[in-house]
Amino acid sequence: MPAASPISHEESCSPASGVVVTGAASGIGGACADLLASRGRAVALWDLDEAAARRRAEQLAAEFGIAAIGLRVDVSDPAAIRAAADASREAIGTIGGLVHAAGMVLEMPVADTDVAAWDRLMNVNLRALLLATQALLPDLEQTGHGAVVGIGSINATLGNGLIPAYSASKGGMISLVRSLADDLGPRGIRINVVSPGQIRTPMLQPAVAALPEGTFERRILLGRLGEPREVASAVAFLLSAEASYITAAELVVDGGNISSQR
Ligand code: NAP
């Protein structure tokens, strides 16, 4: 008898539980918080930028009439994650979803690799997914439809000598998610990775500015960069009961980049 039972159409269209979104003050995390709130889900926005997270939470609460809180959380800090999980539960009630979108990228070819920088990047991009899932485990399990999404990257698959630590953190995320899916499945919790290609956010902006115009677009089959909202759509789907039989999967949202021969 599987632990996670199919969910009715009504339940899938009106999910009741709240969602924690890390990196929610900007870019993809911000778009996820916006879209989830617009669909009636309470949201807890975790970010280094406390003012921006709070501002966005207040706007979402006012616009969509949902519970929302913005918190300063450095997701590389295990104690901060635990404290934020408690504060989020207190503020928005039942938590049935987690999106780990906080992330950092460092240009660090092998000759320049610095141990402290490597460790920080891994702790932010990769370890935080494990620790936030751990901190929210009772909540996710209690809802009976808990779901987690990690924001990976096509760089988990592509080779790029400038960013080996970043690529390894995202490749590690896919492996981590598969193993957690084994552990979480019997608890009725699904976990998946969304791997974006080049998405128009502050993180990508320096690369866009440094390269000749059209460099990314030439390779992408759809011929354009992606928008944060287009990644958020995939995330919202995976968090919903529409995805009730999807776990341990990687959903690539790259406009046809990995598969391009251009
Ligand atoms: P972004 O606009 O820079 O957003 C990332 C957010 O995470 C920022 O608000 C950042 O805060 C926050 N953050 C960084 N370190 C943190 C920490 N230790 N604790 C809490 N929050 C932290 O970038 P984005 O493009 O939306 O990136 C979101 C995710 O998508 C990342 O995991 C990234 O690797 C992934 N991704 C992005 C692309 C792309 O093309 N944009 C492609 C593939 C994957 P600060 O700004 O204050 O540092």
XYZ file of C-alpha atoms in Angstrom, residues 64-156:
93
model
C -3.633 37.985 -2.628
C -4.984 37.912 0.937
C -2.668 35.093 1.996
C -0.424 34.778 5.053
C 3.159 35.743 4.223
C 6.360 36.458 6.106
C 9.785 37.642 4.972
C 12.784 36.538 7.016
C 16.530 37.075 6.924
C 18.032 33.611 6.707
C 21.550 32.656 5.684
C 20.796 29.157 4.436
C 24.426 28.104 4.940
C 23.775 28.338 8.702
C 22.048 25.206 10.120
C 20.827 27.019 13.251
C 19.355 29.832 11.147
C 17.433 27.289 9.071
C 15.949 25.658 12.167
C 14.975 29.030 13.652
C 13.415 30.148 10.358
C 11.392 26.939 10.112
C 9.943 27.646 13.574
C 9.239 31.308 12.750
C 7.628 30.376 9.431
C 5.347 27.762 10.995
C 4.313 30.300 13.591
C 3.560 32.952 10.962
C 1.914 31.069 8.086
C 0.612 27.863 9.694
C 0.794 24.447 8.068
C 3.753 24.092 5.721
C 3.389 21.574 2.912
C 5.971 22.813 0.433
C 9.605 23.860 0.172
C 11.407 25.496 -2.747
C 15.165 25.841 -2.405
C 16.057 28.606 -4.839
C 18.760 30.413 -2.834
C 21.997 29.995 -4.661
C 25.329 31.543 -5.556
C 27.730 31.144 -8.442
C 31.497 31.636 -8.295
C 33.913 31.694 -11.192
C 36.586 29.445 -9.723
C 38.623 27.401 -12.202
C 40.620 24.579 -10.652
C 43.832 26.623 -10.427
C 42.044 29.287 -8.360
C 39.938 27.034 -6.168
C 39.699 28.280 -2.615
C 38.555 25.844 0.068
C 36.508 28.327 2.084
C 34.712 29.569 -1.034
C 34.052 25.973 -2.195
C 32.586 25.101 1.219
C 30.352 28.167 1.332
C 28.982 27.543 -2.139
C 28.251 23.886 -1.356
C 26.569 24.815 1.907
C 24.317 27.377 0.240
C 23.464 25.568 -2.990
C 23.404 21.957 -1.812
C 23.504 21.334 1.944
C 20.722 23.839 2.621
C 18.287 21.702 0.628
C 18.953 18.780 2.947
C 18.813 20.879 6.126
C 15.682 22.814 5.192
C 13.952 19.547 4.286
C 15.064 18.121 7.637
C 13.803 21.163 9.567
C 10.408 20.993 7.820
C 10.067 17.208 7.814
C 7.271 16.940 10.428
C 5.304 19.685 8.639
C 5.702 18.169 5.181
C 4.757 14.740 6.471
C 1.762 15.962 8.449
C 0.013 17.484 5.429
C -0.077 14.163 3.591
C 0.881 15.937 0.340
C 4.257 17.475 1.159
C 6.452 18.381 -1.807
C 9.954 19.789 -2.178
C 11.613 21.343 -5.229
C 15.319 22.134 -5.520
C 16.390 24.633 -8.155
C 19.259 22.945 -9.944
C 20.833 24.023 -13.231
C 21.646 22.712 -16.674
C 25.240 23.107 -15.476
C 24.710 19.852 -13.592
